[in-house]
PDB file of C-alpha atoms in Angstrom:
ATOM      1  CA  UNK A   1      29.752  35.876 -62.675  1.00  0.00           C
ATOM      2  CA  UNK A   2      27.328  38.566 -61.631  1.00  0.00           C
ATOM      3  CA  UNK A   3      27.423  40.863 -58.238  1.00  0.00           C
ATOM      4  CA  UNK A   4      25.171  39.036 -56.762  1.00  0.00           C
ATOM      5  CA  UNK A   5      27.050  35.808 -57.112  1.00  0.00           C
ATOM      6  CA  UNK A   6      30.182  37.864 -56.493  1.00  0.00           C
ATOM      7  CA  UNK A   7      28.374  38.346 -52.877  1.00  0.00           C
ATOM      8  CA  UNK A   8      26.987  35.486 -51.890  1.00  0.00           C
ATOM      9  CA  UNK A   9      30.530  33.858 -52.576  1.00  0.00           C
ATOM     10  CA  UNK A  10      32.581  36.220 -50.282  1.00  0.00           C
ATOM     11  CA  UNK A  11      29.535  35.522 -47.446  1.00  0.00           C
ATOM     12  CA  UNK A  12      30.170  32.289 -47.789  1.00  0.00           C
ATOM     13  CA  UNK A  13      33.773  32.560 -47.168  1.00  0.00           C
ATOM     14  CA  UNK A  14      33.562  35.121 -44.454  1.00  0.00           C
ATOM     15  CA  UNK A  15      30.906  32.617 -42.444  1.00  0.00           C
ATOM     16  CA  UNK A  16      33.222  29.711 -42.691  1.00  0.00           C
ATOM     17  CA  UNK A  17      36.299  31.625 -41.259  1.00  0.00           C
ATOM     18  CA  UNK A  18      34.331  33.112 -38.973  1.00  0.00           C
ATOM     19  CA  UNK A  19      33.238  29.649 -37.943  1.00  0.00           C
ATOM     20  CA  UNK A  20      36.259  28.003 -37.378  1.00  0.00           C
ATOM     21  CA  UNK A  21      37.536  30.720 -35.078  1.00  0.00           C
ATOM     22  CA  UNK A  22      34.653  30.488 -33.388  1.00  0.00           C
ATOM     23  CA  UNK A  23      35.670  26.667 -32.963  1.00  0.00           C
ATOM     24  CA  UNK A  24      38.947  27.088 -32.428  1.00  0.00           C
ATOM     25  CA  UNK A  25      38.620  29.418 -29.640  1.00  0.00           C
ATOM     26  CA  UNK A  26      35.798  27.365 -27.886  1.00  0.00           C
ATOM     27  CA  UNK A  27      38.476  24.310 -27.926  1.00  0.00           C
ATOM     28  CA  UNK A  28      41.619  26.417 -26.331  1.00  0.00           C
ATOM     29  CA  UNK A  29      38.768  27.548 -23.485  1.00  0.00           C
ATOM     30  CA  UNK A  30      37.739  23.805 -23.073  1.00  0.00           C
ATOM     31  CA  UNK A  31      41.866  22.659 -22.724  1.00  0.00           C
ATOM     32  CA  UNK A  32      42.047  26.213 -20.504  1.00  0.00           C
ATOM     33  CA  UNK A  33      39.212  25.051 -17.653  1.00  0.00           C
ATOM     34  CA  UNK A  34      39.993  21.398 -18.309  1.00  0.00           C
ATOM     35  CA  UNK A  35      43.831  22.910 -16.954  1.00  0.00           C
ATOM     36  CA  UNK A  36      42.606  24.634 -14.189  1.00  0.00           C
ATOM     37  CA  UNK A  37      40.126  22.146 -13.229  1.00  0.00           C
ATOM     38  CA  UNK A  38      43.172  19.537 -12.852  1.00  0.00           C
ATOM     39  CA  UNK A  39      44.629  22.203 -10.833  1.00  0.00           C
ATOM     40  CA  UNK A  40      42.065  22.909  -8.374  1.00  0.00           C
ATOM     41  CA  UNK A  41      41.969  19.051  -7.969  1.00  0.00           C
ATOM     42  CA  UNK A  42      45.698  18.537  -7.156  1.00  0.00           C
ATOM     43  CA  UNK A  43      45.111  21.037  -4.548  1.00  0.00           C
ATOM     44  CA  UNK A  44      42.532  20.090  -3.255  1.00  0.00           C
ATOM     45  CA  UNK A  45      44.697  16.470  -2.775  1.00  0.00           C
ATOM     46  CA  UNK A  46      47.664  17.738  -1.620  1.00  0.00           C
ATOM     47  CA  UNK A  47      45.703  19.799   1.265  1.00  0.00           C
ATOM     48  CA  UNK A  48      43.838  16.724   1.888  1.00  0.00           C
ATOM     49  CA  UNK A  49      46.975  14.496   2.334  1.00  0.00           C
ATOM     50  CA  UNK A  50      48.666  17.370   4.589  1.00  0.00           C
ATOM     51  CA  UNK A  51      45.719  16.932   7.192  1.00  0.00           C
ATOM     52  CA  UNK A  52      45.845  13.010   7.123  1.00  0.00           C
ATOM     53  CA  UNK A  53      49.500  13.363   7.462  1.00  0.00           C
ATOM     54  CA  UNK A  54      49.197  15.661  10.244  1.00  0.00           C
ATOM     55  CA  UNK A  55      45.821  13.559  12.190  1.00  0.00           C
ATOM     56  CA  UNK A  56      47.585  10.399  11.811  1.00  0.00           C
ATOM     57  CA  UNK A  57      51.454   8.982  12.924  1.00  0.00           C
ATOM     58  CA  UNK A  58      53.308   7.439  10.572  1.00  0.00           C
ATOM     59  CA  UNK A  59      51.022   8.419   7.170  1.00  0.00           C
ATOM     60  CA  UNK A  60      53.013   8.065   4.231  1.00  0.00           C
ATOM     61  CA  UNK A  61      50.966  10.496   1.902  1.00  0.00           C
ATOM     62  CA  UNK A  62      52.673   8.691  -1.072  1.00  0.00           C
ATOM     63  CA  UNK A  63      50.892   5.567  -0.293  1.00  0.00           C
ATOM     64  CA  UNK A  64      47.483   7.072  -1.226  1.00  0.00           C
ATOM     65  CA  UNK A  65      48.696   9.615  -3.488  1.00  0.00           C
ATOM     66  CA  UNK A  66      50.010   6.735  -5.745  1.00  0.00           C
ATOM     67  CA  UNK A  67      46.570   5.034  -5.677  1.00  0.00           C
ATOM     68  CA  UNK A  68      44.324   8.299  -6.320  1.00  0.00           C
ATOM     69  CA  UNK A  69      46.784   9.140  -9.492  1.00  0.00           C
ATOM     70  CA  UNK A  70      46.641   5.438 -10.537  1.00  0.00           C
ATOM     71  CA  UNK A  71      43.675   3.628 -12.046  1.00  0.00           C
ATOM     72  CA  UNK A  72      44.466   0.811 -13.351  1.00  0.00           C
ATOM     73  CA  UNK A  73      41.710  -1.794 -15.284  1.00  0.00           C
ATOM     74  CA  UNK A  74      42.859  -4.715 -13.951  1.00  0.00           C
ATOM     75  CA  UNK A  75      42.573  -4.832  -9.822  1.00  0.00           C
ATOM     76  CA  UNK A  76      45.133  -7.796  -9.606  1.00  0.00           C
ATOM     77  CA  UNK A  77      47.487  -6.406 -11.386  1.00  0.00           C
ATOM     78  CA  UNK A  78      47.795  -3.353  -9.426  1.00  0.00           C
ATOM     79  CA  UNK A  79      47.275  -5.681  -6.103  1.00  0.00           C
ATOM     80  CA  UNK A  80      50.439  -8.041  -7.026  1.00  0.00           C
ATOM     81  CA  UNK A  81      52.452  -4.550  -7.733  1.00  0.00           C
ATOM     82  CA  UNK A  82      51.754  -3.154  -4.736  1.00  0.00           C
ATOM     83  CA  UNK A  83      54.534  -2.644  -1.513  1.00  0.00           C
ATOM     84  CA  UNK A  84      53.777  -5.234   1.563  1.00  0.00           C
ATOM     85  CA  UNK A  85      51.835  -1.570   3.365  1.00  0.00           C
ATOM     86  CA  UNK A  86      49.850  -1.765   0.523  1.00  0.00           C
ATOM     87  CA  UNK A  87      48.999  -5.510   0.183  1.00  0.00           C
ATOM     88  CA  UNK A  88      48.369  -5.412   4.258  1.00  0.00           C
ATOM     89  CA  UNK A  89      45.969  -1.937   3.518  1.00  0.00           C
ATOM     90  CA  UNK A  90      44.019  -4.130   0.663  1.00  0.00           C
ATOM     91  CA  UNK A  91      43.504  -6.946   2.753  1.00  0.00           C
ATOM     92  CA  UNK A  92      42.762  -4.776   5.851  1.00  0.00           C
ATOM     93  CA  UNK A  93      39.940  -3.058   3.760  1.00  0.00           C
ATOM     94  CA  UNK A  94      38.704  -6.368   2.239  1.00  0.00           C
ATOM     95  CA  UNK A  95      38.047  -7.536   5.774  1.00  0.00           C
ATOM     96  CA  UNK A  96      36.544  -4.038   6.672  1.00  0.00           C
ATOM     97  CA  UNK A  97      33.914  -4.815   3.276  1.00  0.00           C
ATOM     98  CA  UNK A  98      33.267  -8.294   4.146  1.00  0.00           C
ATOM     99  CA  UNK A  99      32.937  -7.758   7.652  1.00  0.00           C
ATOM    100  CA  UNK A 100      30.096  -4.763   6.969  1.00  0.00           C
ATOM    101  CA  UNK A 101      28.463  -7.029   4.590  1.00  0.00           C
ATOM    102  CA  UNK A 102      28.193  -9.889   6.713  1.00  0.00           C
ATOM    103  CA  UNK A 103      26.464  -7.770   9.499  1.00  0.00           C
ATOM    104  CA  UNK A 104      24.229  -6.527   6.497  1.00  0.00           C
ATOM    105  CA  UNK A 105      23.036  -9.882   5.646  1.00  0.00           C
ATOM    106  CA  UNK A 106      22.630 -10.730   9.718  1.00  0.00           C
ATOM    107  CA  UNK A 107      20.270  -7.455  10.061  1.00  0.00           C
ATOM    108  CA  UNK A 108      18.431  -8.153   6.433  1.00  0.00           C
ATOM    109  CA  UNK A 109      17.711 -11.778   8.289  1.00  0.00           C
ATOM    110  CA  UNK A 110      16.657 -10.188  11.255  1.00  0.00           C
ATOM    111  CA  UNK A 111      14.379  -8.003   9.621  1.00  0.00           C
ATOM    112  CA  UNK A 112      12.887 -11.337   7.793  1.00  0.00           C
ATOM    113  CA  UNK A 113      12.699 -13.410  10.619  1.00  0.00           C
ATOM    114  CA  UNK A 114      10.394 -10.104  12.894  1.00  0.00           C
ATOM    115  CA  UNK A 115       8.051  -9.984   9.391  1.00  0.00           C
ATOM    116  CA  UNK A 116       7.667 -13.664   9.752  1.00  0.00           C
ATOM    117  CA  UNK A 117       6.565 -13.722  13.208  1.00  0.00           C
ATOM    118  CA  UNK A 118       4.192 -10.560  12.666  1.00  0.00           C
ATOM    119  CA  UNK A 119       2.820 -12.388   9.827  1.00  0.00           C
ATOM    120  CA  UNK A 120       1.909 -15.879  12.163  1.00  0.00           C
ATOM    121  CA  UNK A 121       0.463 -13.486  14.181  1.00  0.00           C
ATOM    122  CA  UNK A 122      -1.407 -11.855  12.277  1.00  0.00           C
ATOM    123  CA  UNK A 123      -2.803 -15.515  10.562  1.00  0.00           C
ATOM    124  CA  UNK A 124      -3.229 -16.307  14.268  1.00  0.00           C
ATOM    125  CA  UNK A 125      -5.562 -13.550  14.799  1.00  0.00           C
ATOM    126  CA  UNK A 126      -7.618 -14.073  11.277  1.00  0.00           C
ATOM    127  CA  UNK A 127      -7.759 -18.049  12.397  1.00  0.00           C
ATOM    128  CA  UNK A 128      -9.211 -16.797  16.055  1.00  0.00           C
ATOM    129  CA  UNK A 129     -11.661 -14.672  14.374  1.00  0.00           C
ATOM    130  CA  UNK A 130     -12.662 -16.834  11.936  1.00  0.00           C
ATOM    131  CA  UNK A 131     -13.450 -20.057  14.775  1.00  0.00           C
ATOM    132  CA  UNK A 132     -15.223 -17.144  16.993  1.00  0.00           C
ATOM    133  CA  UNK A 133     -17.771 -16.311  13.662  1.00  0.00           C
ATOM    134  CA  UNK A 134     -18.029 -20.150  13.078  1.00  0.00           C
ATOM    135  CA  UNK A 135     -18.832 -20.369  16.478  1.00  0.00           C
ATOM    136  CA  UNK A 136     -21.391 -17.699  16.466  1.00  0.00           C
ATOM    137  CA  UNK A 137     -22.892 -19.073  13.203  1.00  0.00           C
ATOM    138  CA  UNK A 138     -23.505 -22.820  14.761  1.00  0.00           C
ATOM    139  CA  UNK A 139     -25.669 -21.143  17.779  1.00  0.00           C
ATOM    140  CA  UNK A 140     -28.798 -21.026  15.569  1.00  0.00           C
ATOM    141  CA  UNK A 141     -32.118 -20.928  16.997  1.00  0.00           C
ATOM    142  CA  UNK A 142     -34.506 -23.401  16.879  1.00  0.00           C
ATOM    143  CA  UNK A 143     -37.990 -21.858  14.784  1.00  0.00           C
ATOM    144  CA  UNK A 144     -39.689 -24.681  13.794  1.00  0.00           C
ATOM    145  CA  UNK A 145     -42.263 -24.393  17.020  1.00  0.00           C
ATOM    146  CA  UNK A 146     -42.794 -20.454  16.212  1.00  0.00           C
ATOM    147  CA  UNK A 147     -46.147 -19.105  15.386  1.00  0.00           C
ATOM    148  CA  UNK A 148     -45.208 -16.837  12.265  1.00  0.00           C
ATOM    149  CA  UNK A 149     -45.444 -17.344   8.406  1.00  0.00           C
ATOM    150  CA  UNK A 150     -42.665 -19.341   7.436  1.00  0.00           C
ATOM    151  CA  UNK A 151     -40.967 -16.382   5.179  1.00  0.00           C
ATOM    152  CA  UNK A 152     -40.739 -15.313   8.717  1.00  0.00           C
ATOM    153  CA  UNK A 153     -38.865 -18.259   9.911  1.00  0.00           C
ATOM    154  CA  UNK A 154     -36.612 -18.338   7.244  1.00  0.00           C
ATOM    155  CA  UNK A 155     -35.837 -14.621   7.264  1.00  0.00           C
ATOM    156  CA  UNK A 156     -34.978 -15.124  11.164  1.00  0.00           C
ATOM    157  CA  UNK A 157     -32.320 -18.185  10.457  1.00  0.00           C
ATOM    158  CA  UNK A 158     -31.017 -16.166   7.454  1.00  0.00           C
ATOM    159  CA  UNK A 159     -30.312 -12.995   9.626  1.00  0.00           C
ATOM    160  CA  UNK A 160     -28.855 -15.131  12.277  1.00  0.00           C
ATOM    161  CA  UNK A 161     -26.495 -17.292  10.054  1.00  0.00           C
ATOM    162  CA  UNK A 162     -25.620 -15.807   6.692  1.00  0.00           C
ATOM    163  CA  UNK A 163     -26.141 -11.741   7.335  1.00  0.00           C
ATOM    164  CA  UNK A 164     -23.280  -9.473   7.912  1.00  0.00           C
ATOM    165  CA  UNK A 165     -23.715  -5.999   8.752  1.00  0.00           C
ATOM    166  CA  UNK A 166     -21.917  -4.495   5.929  1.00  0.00           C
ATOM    167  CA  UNK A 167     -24.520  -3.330   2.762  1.00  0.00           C
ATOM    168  CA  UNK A 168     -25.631  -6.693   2.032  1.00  0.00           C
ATOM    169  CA  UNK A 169     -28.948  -6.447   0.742  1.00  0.00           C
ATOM    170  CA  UNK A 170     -32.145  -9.317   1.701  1.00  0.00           C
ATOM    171  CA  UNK A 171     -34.710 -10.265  -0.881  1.00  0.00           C
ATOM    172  CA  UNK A 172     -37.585 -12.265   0.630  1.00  0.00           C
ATOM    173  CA  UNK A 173     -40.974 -13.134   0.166  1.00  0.00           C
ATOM    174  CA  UNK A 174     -43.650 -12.746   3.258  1.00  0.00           C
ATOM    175  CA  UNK A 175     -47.122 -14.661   2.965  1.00  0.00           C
ATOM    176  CA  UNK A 176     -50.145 -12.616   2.018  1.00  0.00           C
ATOM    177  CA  UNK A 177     -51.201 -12.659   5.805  1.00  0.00           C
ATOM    178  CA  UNK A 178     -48.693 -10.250   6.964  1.00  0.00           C
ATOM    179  CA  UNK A 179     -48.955  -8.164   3.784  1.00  0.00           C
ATOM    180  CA  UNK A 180     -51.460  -7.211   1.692  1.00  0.00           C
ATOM    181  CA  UNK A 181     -52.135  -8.647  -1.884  1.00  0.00           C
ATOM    182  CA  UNK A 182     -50.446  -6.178  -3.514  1.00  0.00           C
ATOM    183  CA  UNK A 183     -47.443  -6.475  -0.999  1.00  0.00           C
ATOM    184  CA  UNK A 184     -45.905 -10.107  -1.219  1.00  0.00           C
ATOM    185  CA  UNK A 185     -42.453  -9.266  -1.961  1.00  0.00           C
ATOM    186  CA  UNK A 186     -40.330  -7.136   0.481  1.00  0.00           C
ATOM    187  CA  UNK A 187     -36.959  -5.969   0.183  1.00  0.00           C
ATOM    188  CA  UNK A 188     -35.018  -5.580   3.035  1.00  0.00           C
ATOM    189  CA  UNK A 189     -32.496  -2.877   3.051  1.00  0.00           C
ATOM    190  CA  UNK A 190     -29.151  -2.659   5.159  1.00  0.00           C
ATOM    191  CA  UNK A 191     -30.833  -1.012   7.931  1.00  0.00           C
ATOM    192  CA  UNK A 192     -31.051  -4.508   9.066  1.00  0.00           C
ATOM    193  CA  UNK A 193     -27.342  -5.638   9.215  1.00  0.00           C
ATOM    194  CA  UNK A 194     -27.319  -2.953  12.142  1.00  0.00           C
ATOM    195  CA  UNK A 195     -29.847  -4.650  13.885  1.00  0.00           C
ATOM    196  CA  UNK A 196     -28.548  -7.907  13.283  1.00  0.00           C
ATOM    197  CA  UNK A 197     -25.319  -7.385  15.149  1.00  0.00           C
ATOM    198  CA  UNK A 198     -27.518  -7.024  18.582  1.00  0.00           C
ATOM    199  CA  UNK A 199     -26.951  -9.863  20.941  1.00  0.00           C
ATOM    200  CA  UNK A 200     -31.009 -10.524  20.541  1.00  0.00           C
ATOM    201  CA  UNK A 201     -31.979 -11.348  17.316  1.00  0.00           C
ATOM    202  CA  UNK A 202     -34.244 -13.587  15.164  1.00  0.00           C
ATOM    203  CA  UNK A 203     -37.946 -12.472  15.547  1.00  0.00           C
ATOM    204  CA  UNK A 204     -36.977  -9.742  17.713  1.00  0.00           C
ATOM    205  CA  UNK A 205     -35.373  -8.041  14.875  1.00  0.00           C
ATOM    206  CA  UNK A 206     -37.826  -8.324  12.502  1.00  0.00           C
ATOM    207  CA  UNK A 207     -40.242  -7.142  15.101  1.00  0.00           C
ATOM    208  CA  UNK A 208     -38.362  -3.897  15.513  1.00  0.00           C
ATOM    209  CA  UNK A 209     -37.474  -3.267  11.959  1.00  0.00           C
ATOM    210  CA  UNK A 210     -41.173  -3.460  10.821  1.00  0.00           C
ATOM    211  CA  UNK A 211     -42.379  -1.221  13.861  1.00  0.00           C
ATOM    212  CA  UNK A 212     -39.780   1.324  12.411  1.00  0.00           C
ATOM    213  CA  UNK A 213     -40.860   0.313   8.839  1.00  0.00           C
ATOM    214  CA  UNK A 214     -44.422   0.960   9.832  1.00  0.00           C
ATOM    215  CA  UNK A 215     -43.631   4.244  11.494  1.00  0.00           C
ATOM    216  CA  UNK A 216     -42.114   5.519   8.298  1.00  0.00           C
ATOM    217  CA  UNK A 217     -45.269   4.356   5.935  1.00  0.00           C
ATOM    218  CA  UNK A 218     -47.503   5.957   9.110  1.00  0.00           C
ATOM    219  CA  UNK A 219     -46.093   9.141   8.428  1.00  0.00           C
ATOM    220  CA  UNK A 220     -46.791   8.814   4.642  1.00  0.00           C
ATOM    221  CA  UNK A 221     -50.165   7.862   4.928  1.00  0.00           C
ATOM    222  CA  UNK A 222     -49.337   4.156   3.055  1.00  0.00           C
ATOM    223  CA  UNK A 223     -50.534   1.712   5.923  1.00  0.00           C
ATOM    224  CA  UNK A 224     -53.792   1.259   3.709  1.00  0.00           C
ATOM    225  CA  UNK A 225     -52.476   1.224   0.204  1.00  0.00           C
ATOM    226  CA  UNK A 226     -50.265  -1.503   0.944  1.00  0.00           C
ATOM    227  CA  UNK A 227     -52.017  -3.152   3.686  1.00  0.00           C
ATOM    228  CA  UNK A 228     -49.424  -3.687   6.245  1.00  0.00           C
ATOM    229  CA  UNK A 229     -50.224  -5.057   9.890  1.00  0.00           C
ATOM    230  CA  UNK A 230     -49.114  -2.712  12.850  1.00  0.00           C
ATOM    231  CA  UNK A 231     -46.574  -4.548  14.002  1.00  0.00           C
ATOM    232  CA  UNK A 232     -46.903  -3.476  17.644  1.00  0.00           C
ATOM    233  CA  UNK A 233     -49.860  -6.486  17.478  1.00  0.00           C
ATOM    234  CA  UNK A 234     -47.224  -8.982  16.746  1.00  0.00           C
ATOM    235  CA  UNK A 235     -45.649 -10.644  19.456  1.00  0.00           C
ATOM    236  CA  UNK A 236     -41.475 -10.063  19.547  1.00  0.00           C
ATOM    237  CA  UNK A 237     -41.005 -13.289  20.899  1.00  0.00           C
ATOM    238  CA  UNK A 238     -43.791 -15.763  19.162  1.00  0.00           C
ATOM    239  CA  UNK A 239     -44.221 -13.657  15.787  1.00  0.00           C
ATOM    240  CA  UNK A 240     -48.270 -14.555  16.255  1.00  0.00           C
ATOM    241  CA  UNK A 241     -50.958 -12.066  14.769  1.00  0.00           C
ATOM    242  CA  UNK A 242     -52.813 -10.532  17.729  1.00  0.00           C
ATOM    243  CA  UNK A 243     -54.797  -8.085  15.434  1.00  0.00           C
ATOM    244  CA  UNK A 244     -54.743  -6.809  12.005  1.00  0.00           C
ATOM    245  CA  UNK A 245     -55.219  -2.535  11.041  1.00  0.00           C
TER     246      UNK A 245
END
């Protein structure tokens, strides 16, 4: 065998001794604090049943002493080889369990019964709403006698039953009379859904959005190009064509 081998060998050896007293002197500290831990424990039990002896009459400390070292897996067992004190203690706390899980269950149904009754309210309140939109949707106006294109007419029983003023957008088309030819097809943007929740709408608010619509193509210099009326020569009320630009 050569030095080298010789070496590695004797390494070898020397790491595995090493090792287990490594091991075994890991184990004798784990039994050492495992020791003292049971120690500090006992102590801390025995102070514990010195104060309960000395806060309450009668306390026999080897009552609960005897249940604290004792853990046994079957609960029966140790119930049927208990003293009467300890049979009347097990029942006592029994009725101390059942008793907070019965008013438990009577604040869980409380709870239930107060989220039912905010919940018909709340149905109550969506129903109410609901009848006061219907309501507001039946009271449509009448626009078969007004003077106006009948893109008009429809837009003004659209607004008043199916618009909401969210950013629900209008697609309609208006005759060639109130636009020009190359101007048929308008889209109306959600600047209307604010105007349709006035109290006056219908041809009123189609009056007032083109005046502002004509305003803003005014100031662009677009009346021309797409030959839009001023709509301050339509009539709010009738929708009739007093004048054209």
């Amino acid at each position: 065998m050569s030095f080298d081998d010789r070496l590695k060998d004797s390494l070898r050896v020397l790491l595995q001794e090493e090792t287990k007293k490594m091991e075994a002197k890991a184990r004798e500290e784990a039994l050492r604090m495992e020791a003292r831990t049971k120690q500090l424990v006992e102590a801390e039990r025995e102070h514990f049943l010195s104060q309960l002896s000395q806060l309450i009459p009668n306390f026999d400390p080897s009552m609960l002493k005897l249940r604290i070292s004792q853990s046994p897996k079957n609960p029966m067992s140790d119930k049927a080889s208990c003293s009467g004190g300890d049979v009347r203690s097990l029942h006592f706390e029994d009725d101390i369990a059942k008793n907070g899980k019965h008013q438990e269950d009577e604040e869980k149904e409380e709870e239930k019964k107060d989220e039912e009754k905010e919940e018909e309210k709340q149905d109550e309140k969506e129903k109410e709403d609901e009848e006061k939109h219907d309501d507001k949707v039946i009271e449509v106006g009448d626009y078969s006698n007004m003077e106006a294109p009948s893109s008009l007419k429809t837009l003004c029983r659209y607004v008043e039953t199916t618009l909401v003023p969210e950013d629900k957008t209008l697609q309609f088309t208006i005759d060639k009379e109130v636009f020009g030819r190359e101007r048929d097809t308008f889209l109306l943007p959600e600047d209307i859904t604010q105007l349709a929740g006035m109290e006056e709408i219908g041809a009123t608010v189609v009056a007032v959005y083109m005046r502002y619509l004509h305003d803003v193509l005014k100031q662009a210099n677009m009346c021309s190009m797409v030959g839009f009326i001023d709509p301050a020569t339509v009539s709010a009320n009738s929708g009739t064509i007093a004048d054209r630009s």
